[in-house]
Amino acid sequence: MIDSKMLETAVATFPVLSETSPEERQSLLRSSKVVRVAGGDNLFKQGEVCRLFPLLLGGCIRVYREDPHGRQITLYDVTPGEICVLSSAALLAGSPYSASACARADTVLIALGSGVFQRLIETSGSWRQLVFGLYAERFCDLTLLVDEIAFRSLSGRLAGFLAGTPREVLSATHQQMADELGSVRVIITRLLGRFEEQGWIALERGLVTICNRKALLEFAAQQEAL
């Protein structure tokens, strides 16, 4: 059960909750709980039954698919104020999770009971608009992801990924970049080595320094045009 102060935080992060009735808020207080997940820990795994709906208040959740050999690819991230469409789909369909999720950083969330989630869908037009509006956004994001995988070379995708980082120094292992792009570490290491030979990046253990962002962008655009 969450307390009234945490509920206020949830309403501030998800303003749509301000439209719920006093009775619905009391139900939310009684049937929800605060969950804290350390960075790197799993939130749920593919194939598990979904019983709770997360409202993210702080941190970041990475939703990903993993093949039988352990290769991963990121589908999307969930940040505070956003909802996890995978969780909503599993609850609405009564089906297991079709992907997995882990915390990118220390994360705080409110876990709504499935009954509360269902009632919000049934009684709140604003809540339905939030849920199904984000479905449309995620569908577009996943369409772009499919296009990237199907029609763009891995070297171009890696160059675009590096060029799109906001900082000059990226803190990430080769395995983490492989997981982001749906590849394997050895191939990412090989491509990074080629980029370093070109003078586009500089490599240190766990760090990638962007030396020529323009060249990375141009290479990514060339690969996309092929």
PDB file of C-alpha atoms in Angstrom:
ATOM      1  CA  MET A   1       0.000   0.000   0.000  1.00  0.00           C
ATOM      2  CA  ILE A   2       1.318   3.470  -0.870  1.00  0.00           C
ATOM      3  CA  ASP A   3       0.894   6.560   1.293  1.00  0.00           C
ATOM      4  CA  SER A   4      -0.828   9.824   0.354  1.00  0.00           C
ATOM      5  CA  LYS A   5       2.500  11.628  -0.203  1.00  0.00           C
ATOM      6  CA  MET A   6       3.590   9.062  -2.780  1.00  0.00           C
ATOM      7  CA  LEU A   7       0.183   9.351  -4.431  1.00  0.00           C
ATOM      8  CA  GLU A   8       0.723  13.108  -4.735  1.00  0.00           C
ATOM      9  CA  THR A   9       4.040  12.416  -6.461  1.00  0.00           C
ATOM     10  CA  ALA A  10       2.314  10.015  -8.834  1.00  0.00           C
ATOM     11  CA  VAL A  11      -0.368  12.587  -9.687  1.00  0.00           C
ATOM     12  CA  ALA A  12       2.320  15.227 -10.326  1.00  0.00           C
ATOM     13  CA  THR A  13       4.165  12.827 -12.648  1.00  0.00           C
ATOM     14  CA  PHE A  14       0.995  11.495 -14.298  1.00  0.00           C
ATOM     15  CA  PRO A  15      -1.481  14.427 -14.294  1.00  0.00           C
ATOM     16  CA  VAL A  16      -4.167  12.196 -15.805  1.00  0.00           C
ATOM     17  CA  LEU A  17      -4.572  10.662 -12.328  1.00  0.00           C
ATOM     18  CA  SER A  18      -5.892  14.006 -11.047  1.00  0.00           C
ATOM     19  CA  GLU A  19      -9.112  13.275 -12.925  1.00  0.00           C
ATOM     20  CA  THR A  20      -9.867  10.134 -10.944  1.00  0.00           C
ATOM     21  CA  SER A  21     -12.626  10.145  -8.354  1.00  0.00           C
ATOM     22  CA  PRO A  22     -11.891  10.054  -4.588  1.00  0.00           C
ATOM     23  CA  GLU A  23     -13.094   6.442  -4.548  1.00  0.00           C
ATOM     24  CA  GLU A  24     -10.674   5.479  -7.319  1.00  0.00           C
ATOM     25  CA  ARG A  25      -7.816   7.173  -5.506  1.00  0.00           C
ATOM     26  CA  GLN A  26      -8.587   5.256  -2.332  1.00  0.00           C
ATOM     27  CA  SER A  27      -8.595   2.047  -4.355  1.00  0.00           C
ATOM     28  CA  LEU A  28      -5.261   3.041  -5.854  1.00  0.00           C
ATOM     29  CA  LEU A  29      -3.835   3.672  -2.367  1.00  0.00           C
ATOM     30  CA  ARG A  30      -4.990   0.281  -1.092  1.00  0.00           C
ATOM     31  CA  SER A  31      -3.991  -1.910  -4.030  1.00  0.00           C
ATOM     32  CA  SER A  32      -0.687  -0.353  -5.130  1.00  0.00           C
ATOM     33  CA  LYS A  33       2.831  -0.540  -3.773  1.00  0.00           C
ATOM     34  CA  VAL A  34       6.140   1.269  -4.170  1.00  0.00           C
ATOM     35  CA  VAL A  35       8.836  -0.750  -5.942  1.00  0.00           C
ATOM     36  CA  ARG A  36      12.518   0.218  -6.017  1.00  0.00           C
ATOM     37  CA  VAL A  37      14.782  -1.423  -8.601  1.00  0.00           C
ATOM     38  CA  ALA A  38      18.567  -1.048  -8.590  1.00  0.00           C
ATOM     39  CA  GLY A  39      20.310  -0.136 -11.824  1.00  0.00           C
ATOM     40  CA  GLY A  40      20.968  -3.259 -13.889  1.00  0.00           C
ATOM     41  CA  ASP A  41      18.334  -5.403 -12.145  1.00  0.00           C
ATOM     42  CA  ASN A  42      15.468  -7.026 -14.012  1.00  0.00           C
ATOM     43  CA  LEU A  43      11.931  -5.731 -13.635  1.00  0.00           C
ATOM     44  CA  PHE A  44      10.294  -8.598 -15.518  1.00  0.00           C
ATOM     45  CA  LYS A  45      11.297 -11.327 -17.958  1.00  0.00           C
ATOM     46  CA  GLN A  46       9.858 -12.475 -21.264  1.00  0.00           C
ATOM     47  CA  GLY A  47       7.249 -15.219 -20.732  1.00  0.00           C
ATOM     48  CA  GLU A  48       6.317 -14.181 -17.179  1.00  0.00           C
ATOM     49  CA  VAL A  49       2.702 -13.424 -16.303  1.00  0.00           C
ATOM     50  CA  CYS A  50       1.941  -9.709 -15.907  1.00  0.00           C
ATOM     51  CA  ARG A  51       0.075  -8.889 -12.683  1.00  0.00           C
ATOM     52  CA  LEU A  52       1.121  -5.277 -12.010  1.00  0.00           C
ATOM     53  CA  PHE A  53       1.280  -2.080 -14.043  1.00  0.00           C
ATOM     54  CA  PRO A  54       4.290   0.228 -13.432  1.00  0.00           C
ATOM     55  CA  LEU A  55       4.011   4.014 -13.086  1.00  0.00           C
ATOM     56  CA  LEU A  56       7.591   5.226 -13.293  1.00  0.00           C
ATOM     57  CA  LEU A  57       8.406   8.091 -10.906  1.00  0.00           C
ATOM     58  CA  GLY A  58      12.209   8.146 -11.218  1.00  0.00           C
ATOM     59  CA  GLY A  59      14.951   6.400 -13.159  1.00  0.00           C
ATOM     60  CA  CYS A  60      14.685   4.638 -16.510  1.00  0.00           C
ATOM     61  CA  ILE A  61      13.497   1.226 -17.699  1.00  0.00           C
ATOM     62  CA  ARG A  62      14.914  -0.518 -20.758  1.00  0.00           C
ATOM     63  CA  VAL A  63      12.543  -2.890 -22.581  1.00  0.00           C
ATOM     64  CA  TYR A  64      14.327  -5.447 -24.764  1.00  0.00           C
ATOM     65  CA  ARG A  65      14.080  -8.771 -26.583  1.00  0.00           C
ATOM     66  CA  GLU A  66      16.576 -11.568 -26.073  1.00  0.00           C
ATOM     67  CA  ASP A  67      17.185 -14.596 -28.290  1.00  0.00           C
ATOM     68  CA  PRO A  68      18.067 -18.116 -27.034  1.00  0.00           C
ATOM     69  CA  HIS A  69      21.783 -17.329 -27.436  1.00  0.00           C
ATOM     70  CA  GLY A  70      21.606 -14.295 -25.163  1.00  0.00           C
ATOM     71  CA  ARG A  71      21.747 -11.616 -27.861  1.00  0.00           C
ATOM     72  CA  GLN A  72      19.604  -8.602 -26.996  1.00  0.00           C
ATOM     73  CA  ILE A  73      18.087  -5.642 -28.785  1.00  0.00           C
ATOM     74  CA  THR A  74      16.509  -2.604 -27.155  1.00  0.00           C
ATOM     75  CA  LEU A  75      12.889  -1.972 -28.144  1.00  0.00           C
ATOM     76  CA  TYR A  76      12.328   1.256 -26.211  1.00  0.00           C
ATOM     77  CA  ASP A  77      12.980   3.054 -22.923  1.00  0.00           C
ATOM     78  CA  VAL A  78      10.399   4.151 -20.347  1.00  0.00           C
ATOM     79  CA  THR A  79      11.076   7.385 -18.450  1.00  0.00           C
ATOM     80  CA  PRO A  80       9.060   9.123 -15.679  1.00  0.00           C
ATOM     81  CA  GLY A  81       5.629  10.189 -16.897  1.00  0.00           C
ATOM     82  CA  GLU A  82       5.562   7.532 -19.634  1.00  0.00           C
ATOM     83  CA  ILE A  83       3.808   4.187 -19.512  1.00  0.00           C
ATOM     84  CA  CYS A  84       5.056   0.752 -20.512  1.00  0.00           C
ATOM     85  CA  VAL A  85       2.940  -0.354 -23.484  1.00  0.00           C
ATOM     86  CA  LEU A  86       4.219  -3.918 -23.106  1.00  0.00           C
ATOM     87  CA  SER A  87       2.730  -4.123 -19.610  1.00  0.00           C
ATOM     88  CA  SER A  88      -0.568  -2.599 -20.711  1.00  0.00           C
ATOM     89  CA  ALA A  89      -0.786  -5.009 -23.670  1.00  0.00           C
ATOM     90  CA  ALA A  90      -0.104  -8.008 -21.431  1.00  0.00           C
ATOM     91  CA  LEU A  91      -2.772  -6.911 -18.920  1.00  0.00           C
ATOM     92  CA  LEU A  92      -5.382  -6.117 -21.574  1.00  0.00           C
ATOM     93  CA  ALA A  93      -4.816  -9.384 -23.428  1.00  0.00           C
ATOM     94  CA  GLY A  94      -4.233 -11.537 -20.338  1.00  0.00           C
ATOM     95  CA  SER A  95      -1.022 -12.795 -21.957  1.00  0.00           C
ATOM     96  CA  PRO A  96       2.581 -13.183 -20.725  1.00  0.00           C
ATOM     97  CA  TYR A  97       5.204 -10.529 -21.344  1.00  0.00           C
ATOM     98  CA  SER A  98       6.532 -10.695 -24.906  1.00  0.00           C
ATOM     99  CA  ALA A  99       9.828  -9.018 -23.923  1.00  0.00           C
ATOM    100  CA  SER A 100      11.943  -8.284 -20.847  1.00  0.00           C
ATOM    101  CA  ALA A 101      12.752  -5.121 -18.911  1.00  0.00           C
ATOM    102  CA  CYS A 102      15.569  -3.962 -16.672  1.00  0.00           C
ATOM    103  CA  ALA A 103      16.469  -0.727 -14.905  1.00  0.00           C
ATOM    104  CA  ARG A 104      19.113   1.408 -16.615  1.00  0.00           C
ATOM    105  CA  ALA A 105      19.604   3.311 -13.335  1.00  0.00           C
ATOM    106  CA  ASP A 106      18.170   3.157  -9.824  1.00  0.00           C
ATOM    107  CA  THR A 107      14.427   3.325 -10.431  1.00  0.00           C
ATOM    108  CA  VAL A 108      11.343   4.075  -8.328  1.00  0.00           C
ATOM    109  CA  LEU A 109       7.860   3.147  -9.487  1.00  0.00           C
ATOM    110  CA  ILE A 110       4.346   2.572  -8.247  1.00  0.00           C
ATOM    111  CA  ALA A 111       2.999  -0.842  -9.180  1.00  0.00           C
ATOM    112  CA  LEU A 112      -0.736  -0.646  -9.842  1.00  0.00           C
ATOM    113  CA  GLY A 113      -2.815  -3.737  -9.283  1.00  0.00           C
ATOM    114  CA  SER A 114      -4.289  -5.186 -12.467  1.00  0.00           C
ATOM    115  CA  GLY A 115      -7.807  -4.434 -11.209  1.00  0.00           C
ATOM    116  CA  VAL A 116      -7.041  -0.725 -10.785  1.00  0.00           C
ATOM    117  CA  PHE A 117      -5.506  -0.590 -14.255  1.00  0.00           C
ATOM    118  CA  GLN A 118      -8.568  -2.240 -15.794  1.00  0.00           C
ATOM    119  CA  ARG A 119     -10.937   0.143 -13.998  1.00  0.00           C
ATOM    120  CA  LEU A 120      -8.969   3.165 -15.186  1.00  0.00           C
ATOM    121  CA  ILE A 121      -9.216   1.895 -18.752  1.00  0.00           C
ATOM    122  CA  GLU A 122     -12.966   1.394 -18.374  1.00  0.00           C
ATOM    123  CA  THR A 123     -13.835   4.639 -16.568  1.00  0.00           C
ATOM    124  CA  SER A 124     -11.285   7.272 -17.589  1.00  0.00           C
ATOM    125  CA  GLY A 125     -11.274   8.637 -21.123  1.00  0.00           C
ATOM    126  CA  SER A 126      -8.069  10.557 -20.406  1.00  0.00           C
ATOM    127  CA  TRP A 127      -6.347   7.401 -19.196  1.00  0.00           C
ATOM    128  CA  ARG A 128      -7.438   5.524 -22.341  1.00  0.00           C
ATOM    129  CA  GLN A 129      -6.145   8.404 -24.457  1.00  0.00           C
ATOM    130  CA  LEU A 130      -2.782   8.278 -22.651  1.00  0.00           C
ATOM    131  CA  VAL A 131      -2.444   4.511 -23.055  1.00  0.00           C
ATOM    132  CA  PHE A 132      -3.565   4.232 -26.670  1.00  0.00           C
ATOM    133  CA  GLY A 133      -1.810   7.458 -27.699  1.00  0.00           C
ATOM    134  CA  LEU A 134       1.470   5.994 -26.529  1.00  0.00           C
ATOM    135  CA  TYR A 135       0.657   2.777 -28.386  1.00  0.00           C
ATOM    136  CA  ALA A 136       0.671   4.809 -31.607  1.00  0.00           C
ATOM    137  CA  GLU A 137       3.990   6.455 -30.727  1.00  0.00           C
ATOM    138  CA  ARG A 138       5.651   3.157 -29.816  1.00  0.00           C
ATOM    139  CA  PHE A 139       4.320   1.530 -32.985  1.00  0.00           C
ATOM    140  CA  CYS A 140       6.029   4.246 -35.050  1.00  0.00           C
ATOM    141  CA  ASP A 141       9.245   3.809 -33.037  1.00  0.00           C
ATOM    142  CA  LEU A 142       9.226   0.045 -33.577  1.00  0.00           C
ATOM    143  CA  THR A 143       8.522   0.493 -37.301  1.00  0.00           C
ATOM    144  CA  LEU A 144      11.623   2.675 -37.540  1.00  0.00           C
ATOM    145  CA  LEU A 145      13.585   0.050 -35.603  1.00  0.00           C
ATOM    146  CA  VAL A 146      12.494  -2.673 -38.044  1.00  0.00           C
ATOM    147  CA  ASP A 147      13.479  -0.424 -40.957  1.00  0.00           C
ATOM    148  CA  GLU A 148      16.909   0.131 -39.417  1.00  0.00           C
ATOM    149  CA  ILE A 149      17.533  -3.566 -38.883  1.00  0.00           C
ATOM    150  CA  ALA A 150      16.197  -4.629 -42.277  1.00  0.00           C
ATOM    151  CA  PHE A 151      17.495  -1.869 -44.525  1.00  0.00           C
ATOM    152  CA  ARG A 152      20.547  -0.323 -42.862  1.00  0.00           C
ATOM    153  CA  SER A 153      23.967  -1.889 -42.276  1.00  0.00           C
ATOM    154  CA  LEU A 154      25.164  -2.509 -38.734  1.00  0.00           C
ATOM    155  CA  SER A 155      28.166  -0.231 -39.305  1.00  0.00           C
ATOM    156  CA  GLY A 156      25.809   2.587 -40.322  1.00  0.00           C
ATOM    157  CA  ARG A 157      23.560   1.971 -37.336  1.00  0.00           C
ATOM    158  CA  LEU A 158      26.557   2.001 -34.976  1.00  0.00           C
ATOM    159  CA  ALA A 159      27.851   5.234 -36.503  1.00  0.00           C
ATOM    160  CA  GLY A 160      24.418   6.805 -36.133  1.00  0.00           C
ATOM    161  CA  PHE A 161      24.168   5.593 -32.542  1.00  0.00           C
ATOM    162  CA  LEU A 162      27.539   7.130 -31.650  1.00  0.00           C
ATOM    163  CA  ALA A 163      26.828  10.370 -33.496  1.00  0.00           C
ATOM    164  CA  GLY A 164      23.507  10.673 -31.674  1.00  0.00           C
ATOM    165  CA  THR A 165      25.027  10.584 -28.192  1.00  0.00           C
ATOM    166  CA  PRO A 166      24.689  14.017 -26.531  1.00  0.00           C
ATOM    167  CA  ARG A 167      28.101  13.918 -24.818  1.00  0.00           C
ATOM    168  CA  GLU A 168      31.591  13.815 -26.256  1.00  0.00           C
ATOM    169  CA  VAL A 169      32.473  10.806 -24.090  1.00  0.00           C
ATOM    170  CA  LEU A 170      30.140   7.811 -24.017  1.00  0.00           C
ATOM    171  CA  SER A 171      30.401   5.502 -21.010  1.00  0.00           C
ATOM    172  CA  ALA A 172      29.390   2.088 -22.348  1.00  0.00           C
ATOM    173  CA  THR A 173      30.953  -1.327 -22.816  1.00  0.00           C
ATOM    174  CA  HIS A 174      31.085  -3.022 -26.201  1.00  0.00           C
ATOM    175  CA  GLN A 175      28.554  -5.552 -24.890  1.00  0.00           C
ATOM    176  CA  GLN A 176      26.132  -2.797 -23.906  1.00  0.00           C
ATOM    177  CA  MET A 177      26.353  -1.290 -27.395  1.00  0.00           C
ATOM    178  CA  ALA A 178      25.823  -4.736 -28.912  1.00  0.00           C
ATOM    179  CA  ASP A 179      22.702  -5.163 -26.770  1.00  0.00           C
ATOM    180  CA  GLU A 180      21.388  -1.786 -27.927  1.00  0.00           C
ATOM    181  CA  LEU A 181      21.836  -2.665 -31.589  1.00  0.00           C
ATOM    182  CA  GLY A 182      20.928  -6.359 -31.541  1.00  0.00           C
ATOM    183  CA  SER A 183      24.421  -7.601 -32.383  1.00  0.00           C
ATOM    184  CA  VAL A 184      27.262  -9.423 -30.646  1.00  0.00           C
ATOM    185  CA  ARG A 185      30.222  -7.920 -28.832  1.00  0.00           C
ATOM    186  CA  VAL A 186      32.941  -9.213 -31.165  1.00  0.00           C
ATOM    187  CA  ILE A 187      31.398  -7.527 -34.213  1.00  0.00           C
ATOM    188  CA  ILE A 188      30.872  -4.230 -32.379  1.00  0.00           C
ATOM    189  CA  THR A 189      34.495  -4.343 -31.198  1.00  0.00           C
ATOM    190  CA  ARG A 190      35.667  -4.877 -34.781  1.00  0.00           C
ATOM    191  CA  LEU A 191      33.595  -1.971 -36.121  1.00  0.00           C
ATOM    192  CA  LEU A 192      34.694   0.338 -33.316  1.00  0.00           C
ATOM    193  CA  GLY A 193      38.287  -0.508 -34.164  1.00  0.00           C
ATOM    194  CA  ARG A 194      37.678   0.545 -37.771  1.00  0.00           C
ATOM    195  CA  PHE A 195      36.099   3.812 -36.634  1.00  0.00           C
ATOM    196  CA  GLU A 196      39.114   4.459 -34.407  1.00  0.00           C
ATOM    197  CA  GLU A 197      41.492   3.819 -37.340  1.00  0.00           C
ATOM    198  CA  GLN A 198      39.561   6.478 -39.294  1.00  0.00           C
ATOM    199  CA  GLY A 199      40.078   8.935 -36.435  1.00  0.00           C
ATOM    200  CA  TRP A 200      36.329   9.250 -35.796  1.00  0.00           C
ATOM    201  CA  ILE A 201      36.497   7.955 -32.212  1.00  0.00           C
ATOM    202  CA  ALA A 202      39.028   7.117 -29.502  1.00  0.00           C
ATOM    203  CA  LEU A 203      38.616   4.004 -27.362  1.00  0.00           C
ATOM    204  CA  GLU A 204      39.417   3.407 -23.720  1.00  0.00           C
ATOM    205  CA  ARG A 205      38.155   0.683 -21.420  1.00  0.00           C
ATOM    206  CA  GLY A 206      34.412   1.310 -21.018  1.00  0.00           C
ATOM    207  CA  LEU A 207      34.646   4.700 -22.781  1.00  0.00           C
ATOM    208  CA  VAL A 208      34.207   5.961 -26.343  1.00  0.00           C
ATOM    209  CA  THR A 209      35.306   9.519 -27.141  1.00  0.00           C
ATOM    210  CA  ILE A 210      33.638  11.117 -30.177  1.00  0.00           C
ATOM    211  CA  CYS A 211      36.420  12.800 -32.188  1.00  0.00           C
ATOM    212  CA  ASN A 212      34.599  13.495 -35.465  1.00  0.00           C
ATOM    213  CA  ARG A 213      30.820  13.555 -35.080  1.00  0.00           C
ATOM    214  CA  LYS A 214      30.352  14.980 -38.602  1.00  0.00           C
ATOM    215  CA  ALA A 215      32.185  12.047 -40.196  1.00  0.00           C
ATOM    216  CA  LEU A 216      30.065   9.569 -38.226  1.00  0.00           C
ATOM    217  CA  LEU A 217      26.861  11.307 -39.351  1.00  0.00           C
ATOM    218  CA  GLU A 218      27.995  11.365 -42.981  1.00  0.00           C
ATOM    219  CA  PHE A 219      28.946   7.685 -42.894  1.00  0.00           C
ATOM    220  CA  ALA A 220      25.601   6.758 -41.291  1.00  0.00           C
ATOM    221  CA  ALA A 221      23.745   8.728 -44.007  1.00  0.00           C
ATOM    222  CA  GLN A 222      25.766   7.012 -46.760  1.00  0.00           C
ATOM    223  CA  GLN A 223      24.931   3.583 -45.374  1.00  0.00           C
ATOM    224  CA  GLU A 224      21.247   4.476 -45.168  1.00  0.00           C
ATOM    225  CA  ALA A 225      21.261   5.526 -48.839  1.00  0.00           C
ATOM    226  CA  LEU A 226      22.774   2.222 -50.042  1.00  0.00           C
TER     227      LEU A 226
END
